[in-house]
C-alpha positions as a Markdown table, in Angstrom:
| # | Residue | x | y | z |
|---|---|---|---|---|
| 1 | Unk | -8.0 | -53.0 | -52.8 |
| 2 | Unk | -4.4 | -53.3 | -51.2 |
| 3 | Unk | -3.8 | -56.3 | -53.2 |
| 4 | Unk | -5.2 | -54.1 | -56.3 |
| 5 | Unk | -2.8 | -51.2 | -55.7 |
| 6 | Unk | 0.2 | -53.1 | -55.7 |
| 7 | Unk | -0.5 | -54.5 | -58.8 |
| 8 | Unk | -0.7 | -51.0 | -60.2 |
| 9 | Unk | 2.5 | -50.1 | -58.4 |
| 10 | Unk | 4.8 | -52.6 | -60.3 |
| 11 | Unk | 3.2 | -52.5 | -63.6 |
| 12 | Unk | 4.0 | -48.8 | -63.4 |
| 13 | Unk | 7.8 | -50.2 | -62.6 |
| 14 | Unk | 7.7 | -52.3 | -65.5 |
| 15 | Unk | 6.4 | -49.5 | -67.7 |
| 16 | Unk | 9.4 | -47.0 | -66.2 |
| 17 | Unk | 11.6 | -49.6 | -67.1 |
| 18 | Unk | 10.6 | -50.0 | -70.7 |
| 19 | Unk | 10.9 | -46.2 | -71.1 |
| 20 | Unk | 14.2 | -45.9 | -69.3 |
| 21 | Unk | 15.5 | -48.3 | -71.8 |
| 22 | Unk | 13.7 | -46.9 | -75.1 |
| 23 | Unk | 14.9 | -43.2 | -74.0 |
| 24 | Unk | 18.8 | -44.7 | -74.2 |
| 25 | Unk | 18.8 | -44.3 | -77.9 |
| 26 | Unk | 16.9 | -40.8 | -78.3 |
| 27 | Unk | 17.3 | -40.3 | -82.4 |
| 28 | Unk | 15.9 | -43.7 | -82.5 |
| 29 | Unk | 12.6 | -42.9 | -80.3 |
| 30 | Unk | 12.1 | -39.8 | -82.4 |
| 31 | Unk | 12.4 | -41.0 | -85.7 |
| 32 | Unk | 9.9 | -43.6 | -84.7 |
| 33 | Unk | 7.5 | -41.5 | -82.9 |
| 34 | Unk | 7.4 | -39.3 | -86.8 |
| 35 | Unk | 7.6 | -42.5 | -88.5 |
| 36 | Unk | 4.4 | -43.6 | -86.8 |
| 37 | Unk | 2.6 | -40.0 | -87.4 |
| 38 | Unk | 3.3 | -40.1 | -91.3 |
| 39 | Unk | 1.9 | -43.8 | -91.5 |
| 40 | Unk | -1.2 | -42.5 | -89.7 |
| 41 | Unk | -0.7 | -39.5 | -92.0 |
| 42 | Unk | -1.4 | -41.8 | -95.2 |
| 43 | Unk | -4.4 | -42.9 | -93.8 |
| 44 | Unk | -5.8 | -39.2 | -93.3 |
| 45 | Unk | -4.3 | -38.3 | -97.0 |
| 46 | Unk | -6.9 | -40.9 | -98.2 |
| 47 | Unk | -10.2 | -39.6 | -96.5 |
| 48 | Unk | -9.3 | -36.3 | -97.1 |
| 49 | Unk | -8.5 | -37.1 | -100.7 |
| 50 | Unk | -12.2 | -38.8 | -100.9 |
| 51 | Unk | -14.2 | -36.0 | -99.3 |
| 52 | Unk | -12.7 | -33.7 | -102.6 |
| 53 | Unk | -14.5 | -36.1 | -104.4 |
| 54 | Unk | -17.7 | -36.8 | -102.7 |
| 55 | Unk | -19.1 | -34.2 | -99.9 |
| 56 | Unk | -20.9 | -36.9 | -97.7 |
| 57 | Unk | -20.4 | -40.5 | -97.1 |
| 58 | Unk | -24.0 | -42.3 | -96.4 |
| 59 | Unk | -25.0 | -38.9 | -94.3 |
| 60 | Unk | -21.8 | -38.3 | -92.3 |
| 61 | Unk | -19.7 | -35.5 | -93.5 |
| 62 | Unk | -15.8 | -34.7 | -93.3 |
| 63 | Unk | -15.2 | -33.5 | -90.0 |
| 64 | Unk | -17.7 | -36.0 | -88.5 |
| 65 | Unk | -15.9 | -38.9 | -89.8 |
| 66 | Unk | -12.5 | -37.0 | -88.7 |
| 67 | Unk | -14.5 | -37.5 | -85.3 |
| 68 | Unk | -14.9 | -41.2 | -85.7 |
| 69 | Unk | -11.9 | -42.2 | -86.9 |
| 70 | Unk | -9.7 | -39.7 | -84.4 |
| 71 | Unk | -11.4 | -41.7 | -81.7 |
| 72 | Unk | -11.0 | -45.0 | -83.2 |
| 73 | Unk | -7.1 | -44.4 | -83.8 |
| 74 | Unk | -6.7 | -43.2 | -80.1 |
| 75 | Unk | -8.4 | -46.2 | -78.8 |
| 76 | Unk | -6.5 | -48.4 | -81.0 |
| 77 | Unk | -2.9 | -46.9 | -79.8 |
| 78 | Unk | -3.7 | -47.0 | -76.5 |
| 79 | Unk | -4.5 | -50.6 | -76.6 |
| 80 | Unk | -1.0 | -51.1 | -78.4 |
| 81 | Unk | 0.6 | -48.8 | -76.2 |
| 82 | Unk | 0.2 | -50.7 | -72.9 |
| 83 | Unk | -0.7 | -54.4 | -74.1 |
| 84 | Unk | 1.7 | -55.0 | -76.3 |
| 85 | Unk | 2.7 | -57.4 | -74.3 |
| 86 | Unk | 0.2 | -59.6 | -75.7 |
| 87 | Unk | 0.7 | -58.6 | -78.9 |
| 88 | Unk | 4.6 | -59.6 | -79.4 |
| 89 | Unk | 3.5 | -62.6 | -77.0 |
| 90 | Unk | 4.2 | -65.5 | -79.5 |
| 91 | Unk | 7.9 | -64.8 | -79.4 |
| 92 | Unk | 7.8 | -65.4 | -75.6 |
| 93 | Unk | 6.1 | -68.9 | -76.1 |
| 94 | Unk | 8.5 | -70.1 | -79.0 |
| 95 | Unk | 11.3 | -68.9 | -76.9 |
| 96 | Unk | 10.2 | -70.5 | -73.6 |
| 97 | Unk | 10.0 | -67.3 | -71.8 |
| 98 | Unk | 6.6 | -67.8 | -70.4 |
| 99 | Unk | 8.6 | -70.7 | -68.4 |
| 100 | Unk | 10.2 | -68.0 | -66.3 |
| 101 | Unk | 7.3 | -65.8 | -65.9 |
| 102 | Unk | 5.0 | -69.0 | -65.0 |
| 103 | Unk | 7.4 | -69.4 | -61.5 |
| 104 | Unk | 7.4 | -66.0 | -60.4 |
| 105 | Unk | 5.1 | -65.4 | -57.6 |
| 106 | Unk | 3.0 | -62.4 | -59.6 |
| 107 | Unk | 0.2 | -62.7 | -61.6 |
| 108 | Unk | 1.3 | -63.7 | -65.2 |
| 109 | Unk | -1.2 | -61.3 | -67.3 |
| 110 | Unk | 0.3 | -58.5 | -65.2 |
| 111 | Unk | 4.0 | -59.9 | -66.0 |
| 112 | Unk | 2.9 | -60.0 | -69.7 |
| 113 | Unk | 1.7 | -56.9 | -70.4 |
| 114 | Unk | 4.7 | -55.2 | -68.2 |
| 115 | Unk | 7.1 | -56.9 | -70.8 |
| 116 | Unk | 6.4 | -54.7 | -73.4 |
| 117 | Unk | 5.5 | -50.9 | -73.2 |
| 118 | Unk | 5.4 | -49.4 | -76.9 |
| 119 | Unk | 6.0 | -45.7 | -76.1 |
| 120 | Unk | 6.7 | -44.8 | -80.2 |
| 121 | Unk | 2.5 | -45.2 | -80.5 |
| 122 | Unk | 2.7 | -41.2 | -79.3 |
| 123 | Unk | 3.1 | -40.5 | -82.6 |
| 124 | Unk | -0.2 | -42.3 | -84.0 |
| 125 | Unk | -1.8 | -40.6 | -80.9 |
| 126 | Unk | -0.7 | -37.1 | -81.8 |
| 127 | Unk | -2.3 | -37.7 | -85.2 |
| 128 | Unk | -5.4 | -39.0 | -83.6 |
| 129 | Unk | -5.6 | -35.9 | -81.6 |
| 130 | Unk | -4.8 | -33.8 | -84.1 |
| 131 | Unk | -7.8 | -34.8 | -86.6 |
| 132 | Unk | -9.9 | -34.9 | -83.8 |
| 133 | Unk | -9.3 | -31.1 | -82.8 |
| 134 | Unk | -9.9 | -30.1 | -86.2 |
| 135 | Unk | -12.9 | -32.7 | -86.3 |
| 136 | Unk | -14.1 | -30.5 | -83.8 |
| 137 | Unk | -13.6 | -27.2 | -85.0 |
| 138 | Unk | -15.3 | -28.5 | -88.2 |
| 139 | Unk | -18.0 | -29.8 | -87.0 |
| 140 | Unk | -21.1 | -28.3 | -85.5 |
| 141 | Unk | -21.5 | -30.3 | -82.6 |
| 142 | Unk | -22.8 | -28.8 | -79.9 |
| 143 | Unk | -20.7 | -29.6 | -77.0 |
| 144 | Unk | -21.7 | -30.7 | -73.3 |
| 145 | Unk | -20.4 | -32.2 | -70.5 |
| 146 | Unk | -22.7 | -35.4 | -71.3 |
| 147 | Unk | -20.9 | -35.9 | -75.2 |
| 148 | Unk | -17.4 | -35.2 | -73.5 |
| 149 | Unk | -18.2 | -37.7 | -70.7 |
| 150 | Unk | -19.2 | -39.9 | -74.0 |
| 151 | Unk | -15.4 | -39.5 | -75.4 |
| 152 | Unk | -14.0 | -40.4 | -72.5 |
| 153 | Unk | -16.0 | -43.4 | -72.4 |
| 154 | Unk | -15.4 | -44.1 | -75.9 |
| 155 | Unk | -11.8 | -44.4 | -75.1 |
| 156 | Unk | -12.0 | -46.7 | -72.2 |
| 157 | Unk | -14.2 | -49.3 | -74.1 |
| 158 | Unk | -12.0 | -49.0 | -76.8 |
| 159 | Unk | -9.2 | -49.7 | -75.6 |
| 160 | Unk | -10.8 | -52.4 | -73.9 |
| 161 | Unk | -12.1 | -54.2 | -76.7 |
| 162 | Unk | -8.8 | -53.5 | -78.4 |
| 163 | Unk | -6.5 | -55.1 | -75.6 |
| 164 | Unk | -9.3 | -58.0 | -75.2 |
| 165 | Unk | -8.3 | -58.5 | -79.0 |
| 166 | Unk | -4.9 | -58.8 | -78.3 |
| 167 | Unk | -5.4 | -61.3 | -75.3 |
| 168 | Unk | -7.3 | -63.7 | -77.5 |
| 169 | Unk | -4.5 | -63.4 | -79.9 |
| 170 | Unk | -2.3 | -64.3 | -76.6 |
| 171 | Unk | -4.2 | -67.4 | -75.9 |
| 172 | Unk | -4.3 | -68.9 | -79.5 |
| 173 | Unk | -0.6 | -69.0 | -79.2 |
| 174 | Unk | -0.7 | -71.5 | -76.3 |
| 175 | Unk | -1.9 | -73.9 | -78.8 |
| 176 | Unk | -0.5 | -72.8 | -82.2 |
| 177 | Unk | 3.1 | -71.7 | -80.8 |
| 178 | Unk | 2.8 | -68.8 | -83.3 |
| 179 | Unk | 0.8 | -65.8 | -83.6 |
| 180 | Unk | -2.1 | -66.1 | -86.1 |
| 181 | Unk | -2.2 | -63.5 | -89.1 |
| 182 | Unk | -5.7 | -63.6 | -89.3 |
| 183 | Unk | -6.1 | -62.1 | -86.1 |
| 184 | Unk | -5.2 | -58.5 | -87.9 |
| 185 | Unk | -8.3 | -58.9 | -89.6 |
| 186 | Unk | -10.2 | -57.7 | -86.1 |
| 187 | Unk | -6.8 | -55.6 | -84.8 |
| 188 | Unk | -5.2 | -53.8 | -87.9 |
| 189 | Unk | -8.5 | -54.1 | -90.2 |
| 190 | Unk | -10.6 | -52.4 | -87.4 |
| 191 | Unk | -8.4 | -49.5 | -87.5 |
| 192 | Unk | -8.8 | -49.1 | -91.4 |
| 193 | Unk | -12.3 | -49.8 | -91.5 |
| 194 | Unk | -13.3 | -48.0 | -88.4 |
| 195 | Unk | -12.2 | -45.3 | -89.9 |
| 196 | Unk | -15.7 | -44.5 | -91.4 |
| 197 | Unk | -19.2 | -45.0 | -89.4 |
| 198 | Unk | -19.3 | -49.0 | -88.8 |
| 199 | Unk | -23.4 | -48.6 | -89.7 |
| 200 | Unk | -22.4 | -47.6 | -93.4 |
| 201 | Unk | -21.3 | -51.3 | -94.0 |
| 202 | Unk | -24.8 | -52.7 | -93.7 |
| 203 | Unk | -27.0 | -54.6 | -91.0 |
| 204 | Unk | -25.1 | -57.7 | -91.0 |
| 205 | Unk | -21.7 | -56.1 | -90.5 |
| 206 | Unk | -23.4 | -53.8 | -87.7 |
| 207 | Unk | -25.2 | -56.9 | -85.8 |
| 208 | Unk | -21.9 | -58.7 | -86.0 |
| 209 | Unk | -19.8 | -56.0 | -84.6 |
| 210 | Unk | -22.7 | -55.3 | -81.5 |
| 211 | Unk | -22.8 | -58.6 | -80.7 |
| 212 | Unk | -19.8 | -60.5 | -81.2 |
| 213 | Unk | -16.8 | -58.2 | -81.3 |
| 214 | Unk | -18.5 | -54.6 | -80.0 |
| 215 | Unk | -16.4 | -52.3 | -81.9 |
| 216 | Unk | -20.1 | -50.5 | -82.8 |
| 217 | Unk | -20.6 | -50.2 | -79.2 |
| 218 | Unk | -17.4 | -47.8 | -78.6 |
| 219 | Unk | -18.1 | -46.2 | -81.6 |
| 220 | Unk | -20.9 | -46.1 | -83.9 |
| 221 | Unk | -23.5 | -45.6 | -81.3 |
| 222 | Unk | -21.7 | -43.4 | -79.2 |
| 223 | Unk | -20.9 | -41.4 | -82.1 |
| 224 | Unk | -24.3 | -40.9 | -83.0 |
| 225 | Unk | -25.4 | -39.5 | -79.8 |
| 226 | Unk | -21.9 | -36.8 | -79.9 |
| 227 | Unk | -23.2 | -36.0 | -83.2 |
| 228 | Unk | -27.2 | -35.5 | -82.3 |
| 229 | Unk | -28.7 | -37.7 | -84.5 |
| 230 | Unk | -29.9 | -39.6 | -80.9 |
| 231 | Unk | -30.7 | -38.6 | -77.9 |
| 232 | Unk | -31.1 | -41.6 | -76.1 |
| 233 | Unk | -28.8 | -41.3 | -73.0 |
| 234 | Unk | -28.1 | -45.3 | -73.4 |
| 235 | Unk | -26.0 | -44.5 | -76.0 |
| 236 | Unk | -23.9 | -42.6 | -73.6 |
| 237 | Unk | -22.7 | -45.5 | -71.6 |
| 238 | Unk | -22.7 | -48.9 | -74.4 |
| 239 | Unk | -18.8 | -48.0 | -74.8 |
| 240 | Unk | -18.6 | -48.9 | -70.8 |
| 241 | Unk | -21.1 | -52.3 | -71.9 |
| 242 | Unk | -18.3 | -53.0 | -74.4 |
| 243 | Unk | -16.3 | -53.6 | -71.4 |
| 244 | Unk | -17.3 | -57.3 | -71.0 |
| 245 | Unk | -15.4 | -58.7 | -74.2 |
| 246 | Unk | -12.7 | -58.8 | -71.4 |
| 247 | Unk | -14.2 | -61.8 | -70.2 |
| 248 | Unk | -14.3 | -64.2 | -72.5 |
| 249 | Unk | -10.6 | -62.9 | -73.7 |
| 250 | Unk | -10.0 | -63.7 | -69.6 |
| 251 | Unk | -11.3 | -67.2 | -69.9 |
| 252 | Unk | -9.9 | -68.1 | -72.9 |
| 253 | Unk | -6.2 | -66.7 | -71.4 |
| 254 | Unk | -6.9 | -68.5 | -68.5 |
| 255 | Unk | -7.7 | -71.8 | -69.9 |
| 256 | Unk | -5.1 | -71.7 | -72.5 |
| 257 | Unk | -3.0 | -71.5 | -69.6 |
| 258 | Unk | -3.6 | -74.7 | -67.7 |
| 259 | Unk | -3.4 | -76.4 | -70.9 |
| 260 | Unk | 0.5 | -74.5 | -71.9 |
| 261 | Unk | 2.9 | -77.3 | -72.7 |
| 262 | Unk | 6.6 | -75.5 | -72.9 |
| 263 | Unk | 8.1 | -75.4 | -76.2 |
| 264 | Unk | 11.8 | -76.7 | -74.6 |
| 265 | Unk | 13.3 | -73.7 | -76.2 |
């Protein structure tokens, strides 16, 4: 537990850090932070656009999906916000970086994601919050202590899955030396289609997103039991099950490790 809170202790230092040195060019910050909200804007200009058209997509109406994809969006800048480390971590293999970090006596996931803290994702969060307020002053969920325990949870797995995306996009760069696009299909192409209910894609696409990369675990099933279409108090808790895709991100980090051959930059 000692050993634990330490750890906690100077990644909060490393984070400090990163916003001491972001906050030395202000105008800079802000125009990011608004830049960030009006990309996420776009995105919100779309569904809203759609819904003019068409009043229900597959069952789920306007505010619900605001719902969904609010939550999806948060979860999604959290994960950036605090492991970006992993995300930007191709540069620090090509460079050599990982060298240095490799020979300090500290645990090198924790050194990794301390490198990089992306405060400007405040903006995409704002937006996130902000359709998910009016998501809920839309909507006619009834709310309890259970379905706001069910958010929060949400959130956690979430980001979770999110960051345990990013680590196995880490480890691939042991091997490749670069980051691999394709990797934004599950990262960036989450976001965008996790914008909408995953169950409205079909049985395959919901099987594959249970079992192999849970995004339906922080999201479509939990949503379903927020909106009251199931009671089932499972459904509650699968975004704390989705927890376990850290593991196998863990492994493959770990083993990608013993097998890092420096790039003599």
């Amino acid at each position: 537990m000692e050993k634990m809170w330490k750890a906690v202790g100077l990644y909060m230092r490393y984070v400090s850090i990163n916003v001491r040195c972001v906050m030395q060019y202000k105008t800079s910050f802000v125009l990011t932070v608004v830049g960030q909200f009006l990309v996420s804007f776009t995105v919100f200009l779309g569904i809203f656009f759609m819904f003019q058209r068409f009043p229900q997509v597959e069952g789920f109406t306007y505010s619900e999906v605001l719902l969904c994809f609010s939550v999806m969006l948060l979860e999604f800048s959290l994960a950036e916000m605090f492991a970006r480390g992993f995300d930007a971590f191709s540069g620090m293999v090509r460079k050599g970086e990982f060298d240095r970090i490799l020979v300090r006596p500290r645990n090198e996931i924790l050194q990794v994601l301390g490198s990089k803290f992306e405060l400007t994702r405040i903006g995409r969060m704002a937006q996130a919050v902000v359709m998910f307020v009016y998501g809920i002053a839309e909507s006619e969920v009834r709310w309890s202590f259970s379905k706001v325990l069910t958010v929060l949870f949400m959130l956690i797995g979430g980001t979770a899955v999110f960051t345990g995306l990013f680590m196995i996009y880490a480890a691939l760069c042991f091997f490749t030396l670069d980051g691999l696009e394709f990797m934004n299909v599950f990262t960036d192409g989450a976001r965008e289609y996790g914008k909408y209910p995953i169950g409205i894609y079909g049985k395959k696409m919901l099987l594959f997103t249970t079992f192999i990369i849970p995004y339906a675990l922080v999201q479509y099933y939990p949503l379903l039991y927020v909106l009251g279409r199931r009671t089932e108090r499972i459904f509650m808790f699968l975004p704390l099950l989705a927890c376990w895709f850290l593991l196998p991100a863990g492994i493959l980090w770990k083993f990608g490790v013993r097998h890092y051959k420096s790039s003599g930059s």
